[in-house]
């Protein structure tokens, strides 16, 4: 299990952004992390992926553990090697490289599994197979999201961390991405799904957390969150 306990994160030695966050990502599940702009969701993912340092951030209290062992001191490469792979917000594909070259980069920690993983990714995302020789920069937003997810899957991750995969996508594509996340999970990858689109996230999550100004304010099974009147009012627009 991946677990965060009482985590405090500070940027530039002064800006306190996470104020004692605890959450658990049990194996085999999809865990949704909701929250408004600026709540600290991306910061939590950066902490999990070893990416805080490059953003001038640091863990000042608490810990992150994988199967009980601390991983909060690891660098990004070491985190990926432990089976935790992140898809950054905004996709960040290498625009001038082809689709397949982008996917190959994702396999650098697992070169022996490259061929099998490439086949698996093309099975999951047939669109990427159709466009495998095209420059990634020419893909649509939805296709770039698929490519970023596919690239993360090339490292055979045990945990996939997704930062707002639905951002900026047309509703129909949001549905496709949601179904793909379910499929990836059914094939055995545990998912931490950060989303502002609460209905999308909760429709496939087992458990959900709501983050507000650096604190967890709700921690419940996803079905209960969907029924919660505050969630309906503030996150689902049903108030
Ligand atoms: P969004 O959905 O807008 O990305 P978020 O919930 O992911 O929001 P974060 O990106 O983690 O939130 O940001 C949380 C707070 O930390 C914000 O107030 C933001 O301005 C601040 N912050 C983020 N990165 C840095 C940084 N490198 N240096 C200083 N402050 C930062």
PDB file of C-alpha atoms and ligand atoms in Angstrom, residues 10-12 15-18 34-46 52 54-57 89 163-164 167 194 196 211 214, ligand 1:
ATOM      1  CA  UNK A  10       6.567  24.015   2.191  1.00  0.00           C
ATOM      2  CA  UNK A  11       7.683  25.935  -0.941  1.00  0.00           C
ATOM      3  CA  UNK A  12      10.664  28.304  -0.825  1.00  0.00           C
ATOM      4  CA  UNK A  15       4.826  28.894   1.839  1.00  0.00           C
ATOM      5  CA  UNK A  16       3.015  26.152   3.747  1.00  0.00           C
ATOM      6  CA  UNK A  17       0.864  24.301   1.192  1.00  0.00           C
ATOM      7  CA  UNK A  18       0.111  20.887   2.725  1.00  0.00           C
ATOM      8  CA  UNK A  34     -10.790  16.176  -5.252  1.00  0.00           C
ATOM      9  CA  UNK A  35     -10.360  19.821  -4.441  1.00  0.00           C
ATOM     10  CA  UNK A  36     -10.611  23.319  -5.858  1.00  0.00           C
ATOM     11  CA  UNK A  37      -7.802  25.199  -7.594  1.00  0.00           C
ATOM     12  CA  UNK A  38      -4.881  25.714  -5.280  1.00  0.00           C
ATOM     13  CA  UNK A  39      -5.992  23.150  -2.676  1.00  0.00           C
ATOM     14  CA  UNK A  40      -2.645  21.353  -2.951  1.00  0.00           C
ATOM     15  CA  UNK A  41      -3.505  18.348  -5.128  1.00  0.00           C
ATOM     16  CA  UNK A  42      -0.604  18.776  -7.548  1.00  0.00           C
ATOM     17  CA  UNK A  43       1.735  19.409  -4.638  1.00  0.00           C
ATOM     18  CA  UNK A  44       0.735  16.089  -3.098  1.00  0.00           C
ATOM     19  CA  UNK A  45       1.452  14.291  -6.380  1.00  0.00           C
ATOM     20  CA  UNK A  46       4.827  16.069  -6.630  1.00  0.00           C
ATOM     21  CA  UNK A  52       9.069  18.653  -5.038  1.00  0.00           C
ATOM     22  CA  UNK A  54      12.658  20.911  -8.715  1.00  0.00           C
ATOM     23  CA  UNK A  55       9.753  23.169  -7.688  1.00  0.00           C
ATOM     24  CA  UNK A  56      11.642  24.491  -4.632  1.00  0.00           C
ATOM     25  CA  UNK A  57       9.400  22.515  -2.310  1.00  0.00           C
ATOM     26  CA  UNK A  89      -1.017  17.887 -15.472  1.00  0.00           C
ATOM     27  CA  UNK A 163      -3.182  14.758 -12.473  1.00  0.00           C
ATOM     28  CA  UNK A 164      -6.449  16.057 -13.929  1.00  0.00           C
ATOM     29  CA  UNK A 167      -8.776  18.912 -18.027  1.00  0.00           C
ATOM     30  CA  UNK A 194      -6.580  13.831  -9.011  1.00  0.00           C
ATOM     31  CA  UNK A 196     -11.536  18.816 -10.426  1.00  0.00           C
ATOM     32  CA  UNK A 211      -8.557  18.537  -0.051  1.00  0.00           C
ATOM     33  CA  UNK A 214      -3.850  21.840   2.286  1.00  0.00           C
TER      34      UNK A 214
HETATM   35  P1  LIG B   1      -4.615  23.318  -9.441  1.00  0.00           P
HETATM   36  O1  LIG B   1      -5.798  22.486  -9.712  1.00  0.00           O
HETATM   37  O2  LIG B   1      -4.842  24.782  -9.735  1.00  0.00           O
HETATM   38  O3  LIG B   1      -3.340  22.785 -10.021  1.00  0.00           O
HETATM   39  P2  LIG B   1      -3.872  22.231  -6.899  1.00  0.00           P
HETATM   40  O4  LIG B   1      -4.893  21.778  -5.935  1.00  0.00           O
HETATM   41  O5  LIG B   1      -3.186  21.191  -7.707  1.00  0.00           O
HETATM   42  O6  LIG B   1      -4.471  23.323  -7.848  1.00  0.00           O
HETATM   43  P3  LIG B   1      -1.255  23.125  -6.174  1.00  0.00           P
HETATM   44  O7  LIG B   1      -0.828  23.314  -7.595  1.00  0.00           O
HETATM   45  O8  LIG B   1      -0.659  22.021  -5.408  1.00  0.00           O
HETATM   46  O9  LIG B   1      -2.818  23.061  -6.052  1.00  0.00           O
HETATM   47  O10 LIG B   1      -0.952  24.501  -5.430  1.00  0.00           O
HETATM   48  C1  LIG B   1      -1.228  24.685  -4.061  1.00  0.00           C
HETATM   49  C2  LIG B   1      -0.693  26.049  -3.612  1.00  0.00           C
HETATM   50  O11 LIG B   1       0.730  26.017  -3.703  1.00  0.00           O
HETATM   51  C3  LIG B   1      -1.153  27.195  -4.475  1.00  0.00           C
HETATM   52  O12 LIG B   1      -1.427  28.271  -3.625  1.00  0.00           O
HETATM   53  C4  LIG B   1       0.044  27.499  -5.340  1.00  0.00           C
HETATM   54  O13 LIG B   1       0.094  28.848  -5.680  1.00  0.00           O
HETATM   55  C5  LIG B   1       1.211  27.115  -4.456  1.00  0.00           C
HETATM   56  N1  LIG B   1       2.375  26.658  -5.240  1.00  0.00           N
HETATM   57  C6  LIG B   1       2.407  25.680  -6.161  1.00  0.00           C
HETATM   58  N2  LIG B   1       3.646  25.507  -6.662  1.00  0.00           N
HETATM   59  C7  LIG B   1       4.431  26.428  -6.039  1.00  0.00           C
HETATM   60  C8  LIG B   1       5.824  26.774  -6.113  1.00  0.00           C
HETATM   61  N3  LIG B   1       6.660  26.114  -6.910  1.00  0.00           N
HETATM   62  N4  LIG B   1       6.266  27.770  -5.312  1.00  0.00           N
HETATM   63  C9  LIG B   1       5.429  28.428  -4.483  1.00  0.00           C
HETATM   64  N5  LIG B   1       4.112  28.156  -4.360  1.00  0.00           N
HETATM   65  C10 LIG B   1       3.602  27.165  -5.119  1.00  0.00           C
END
